[in-house]
PDB file of C-alpha atoms in Angstrom:
ATOM      1  CA  MET A   7    -264.107 -86.200 145.674  1.00  0.00           C
ATOM      2  CA  LYS A   8    -262.471 -83.128 144.242  1.00  0.00           C
ATOM      3  CA  ILE A   9    -264.078 -79.685 144.902  1.00  0.00           C
ATOM      4  CA  LEU A  10    -263.567 -76.291 143.080  1.00  0.00           C
ATOM      5  CA  ASP A  11    -263.215 -73.399 145.156  1.00  0.00           C
ATOM      6  CA  LEU A  12    -263.679 -70.007 143.598  1.00  0.00           C
ATOM      7  CA  LYS A  13    -262.561 -67.157 145.786  1.00  0.00           C
ATOM      8  CA  PHE A  14    -264.191 -63.491 145.280  1.00  0.00           C
ATOM      9  CA  LEU A  15    -263.649 -60.347 146.885  1.00  0.00           C
ATOM     10  CA  THR A  16    -266.856 -58.285 147.522  1.00  0.00           C
ATOM     11  CA  PRO A  17    -267.283 -54.692 146.779  1.00  0.00           C
ATOM     12  CA  ASN A  18    -267.077 -54.098 150.672  1.00  0.00           C
ATOM     13  CA  HIS A  19    -263.759 -56.106 150.804  1.00  0.00           C
ATOM     14  CA  THR A  20    -264.954 -59.268 152.366  1.00  0.00           C
ATOM     15  CA  VAL A  21    -264.376 -62.480 150.780  1.00  0.00           C
ATOM     16  CA  ARG A  22    -267.105 -65.150 149.651  1.00  0.00           C
ATOM     17  CA  HIS A  23    -266.438 -68.451 148.063  1.00  0.00           C
ATOM     18  CA  LEU A  24    -268.542 -70.470 145.333  1.00  0.00           C
ATOM     19  CA  LYS A  25    -267.810 -74.201 145.834  1.00  0.00           C
ATOM     20  CA  PHE A  26    -268.655 -76.821 143.401  1.00  0.00           C
ATOM     21  CA  GLU A  27    -268.596 -80.579 143.587  1.00  0.00           C
ATOM     22  CA  ASN A  28    -267.551 -83.312 140.833  1.00  0.00           C
ATOM     23  CA  VAL A  29    -265.793 -80.873 138.612  1.00  0.00           C
ATOM     24  CA  ASN A  30    -263.675 -80.858 135.602  1.00  0.00           C
ATOM     25  CA  THR A  31    -260.021 -80.855 137.156  1.00  0.00           C
ATOM     26  CA  GLU A  32    -258.480 -80.187 133.817  1.00  0.00           C
ATOM     27  CA  LEU A  33    -259.436 -76.623 133.520  1.00  0.00           C
ATOM     28  CA  ASP A  34    -256.287 -74.276 133.839  1.00  0.00           C
ATOM     29  CA  ALA A  35    -255.852 -70.580 135.392  1.00  0.00           C
ATOM     30  CA  THR A  36    -256.964 -68.873 132.575  1.00  0.00           C
ATOM     31  CA  ALA A  37    -260.174 -70.712 131.808  1.00  0.00           C
ATOM     32  CA  LEU A  38    -261.048 -70.512 135.601  1.00  0.00           C
ATOM     33  CA  LYS A  39    -260.351 -66.834 135.674  1.00  0.00           C
ATOM     34  CA  ASP A  40    -262.642 -66.469 132.535  1.00  0.00           C
ATOM     35  CA  CYS A  41    -265.303 -68.290 134.205  1.00  0.00           C
ATOM     36  CA  MET A  42    -265.005 -66.082 137.136  1.00  0.00           C
ATOM     37  CA  ASP A  43    -265.143 -63.045 135.180  1.00  0.00           C
ATOM     38  CA  GLN A  44    -268.342 -64.355 133.554  1.00  0.00           C
ATOM     39  CA  ILE A  45    -270.032 -65.017 136.932  1.00  0.00           C
ATOM     40  CA  ILE A  46    -269.322 -61.542 138.006  1.00  0.00           C
ATOM     41  CA  ALA A  47    -270.473 -60.112 134.870  1.00  0.00           C
ATOM     42  CA  LEU A  48    -273.944 -62.046 135.146  1.00  0.00           C
ATOM     43  CA  ASN A  49    -274.537 -60.386 138.301  1.00  0.00           C
ATOM     44  CA  VAL A  50    -276.739 -63.171 139.484  1.00  0.00           C
ATOM     45  CA  PHE A  51    -275.477 -62.941 143.138  1.00  0.00           C
ATOM     46  CA  GLN A  52    -277.235 -59.988 144.645  1.00  0.00           C
ATOM     47  CA  LYS A  53    -278.533 -58.688 147.963  1.00  0.00           C
ATOM     48  CA  VAL A  54    -281.137 -55.978 148.254  1.00  0.00           C
ATOM     49  CA  ASP A  55    -280.868 -52.918 150.023  1.00  0.00           C
ATOM     50  CA  ASP A  56    -283.485 -51.130 152.148  1.00  0.00           C
ATOM     51  CA  GLU A  57    -284.200 -48.964 148.996  1.00  0.00           C
ATOM     52  CA  GLY A  58    -284.964 -52.161 146.626  1.00  0.00           C
ATOM     53  CA  ASN A  59    -281.657 -51.642 144.943  1.00  0.00           C
ATOM     54  CA  GLY A  60    -279.544 -54.864 144.102  1.00  0.00           C
ATOM     55  CA  ILE A  61    -276.101 -54.692 145.514  1.00  0.00           C
ATOM     56  CA  PRO A  62    -273.468 -57.191 143.766  1.00  0.00           C
ATOM     57  CA  LEU A  63    -272.077 -59.768 146.311  1.00  0.00           C
ATOM     58  CA  LEU A  64    -269.127 -60.607 144.146  1.00  0.00           C
ATOM     59  CA  GLY A  65    -266.448 -58.122 142.987  1.00  0.00           C
ATOM     60  CA  THR A  66    -263.287 -59.517 141.964  1.00  0.00           C
ATOM     61  CA  PRO A  67    -261.591 -62.856 141.459  1.00  0.00           C
ATOM     62  CA  VAL A  68    -259.324 -63.711 144.063  1.00  0.00           C
ATOM     63  CA  SER A  69    -258.271 -67.498 143.253  1.00  0.00           C
ATOM     64  CA  ALA A  70    -259.608 -70.587 142.162  1.00  0.00           C
ATOM     65  CA  SER A  71    -258.493 -73.890 144.101  1.00  0.00           C
ATOM     66  CA  TYR A  72    -259.237 -77.544 143.742  1.00  0.00           C
ATOM     67  CA  ILE A  73    -259.414 -79.397 146.985  1.00  0.00           C
ATOM     68  CA  ASP A  74    -259.465 -82.942 147.622  1.00  0.00           C
ATOM     69  CA  LYS A  75    -262.264 -83.919 150.138  1.00  0.00           C
ATOM     70  CA  THR A  76    -261.926 -87.228 152.141  1.00  0.00           C
ATOM     71  CA  GLU A  77    -264.668 -87.959 154.451  1.00  0.00           C
ATOM     72  CA  ASN A  78    -263.839 -90.119 157.564  1.00  0.00           C
ATOM     73  CA  VAL A  79    -266.808 -90.714 159.537  1.00  0.00           C
ATOM     74  CA  VAL A  80    -266.173 -90.790 163.196  1.00  0.00           C
ATOM     75  CA  TYR A  81    -269.732 -91.111 164.478  1.00  0.00           C
ATOM     76  CA  SER A  82    -273.111 -91.819 163.153  1.00  0.00           C
ATOM     77  CA  ALA A  83    -276.496 -91.961 164.667  1.00  0.00           C
ATOM     78  CA  ALA A  84    -277.569 -94.359 161.923  1.00  0.00           C
ATOM     79  CA  GLN A  85    -278.290 -97.965 163.347  1.00  0.00           C
ATOM     80  CA  PRO A  86    -279.015-101.173 161.990  1.00  0.00           C
ATOM     81  CA  ASN A  87    -282.697-102.253 161.738  1.00  0.00           C
ATOM     82  CA  VAL A  88    -283.830-103.279 164.932  1.00  0.00           C
ATOM     83  CA  GLU A  89    -286.970-104.834 165.389  1.00  0.00           C
ATOM     84  CA  GLU A  90    -289.659-103.073 167.517  1.00  0.00           C
ATOM     85  CA  PRO A  91    -291.082-104.944 170.446  1.00  0.00           C
ATOM     86  CA  ALA A  92    -294.575-106.098 169.985  1.00  0.00           C
ATOM     87  CA  ALA A  93    -297.218-104.168 171.654  1.00  0.00           C
TER      88      ALA A  93
END
């Protein structure tokens, strides 16, 4: 599975990630940068301060990466159907 990881710098200089699964891997750097700029311009990711003002969580695009995700289950609590003893 491919994951798209969009990395942003916040206004207080911390890093935030937006990750998307099952994405179009044909997007180039220009298209992804434009998408990141649009996400910031929409200003939908905010937190509210004590005075009720919205503070943006995303400030500046940093990078966009495609990540290959492979899941290797080492342990699982799931068990096959086991009959319950008669009461």
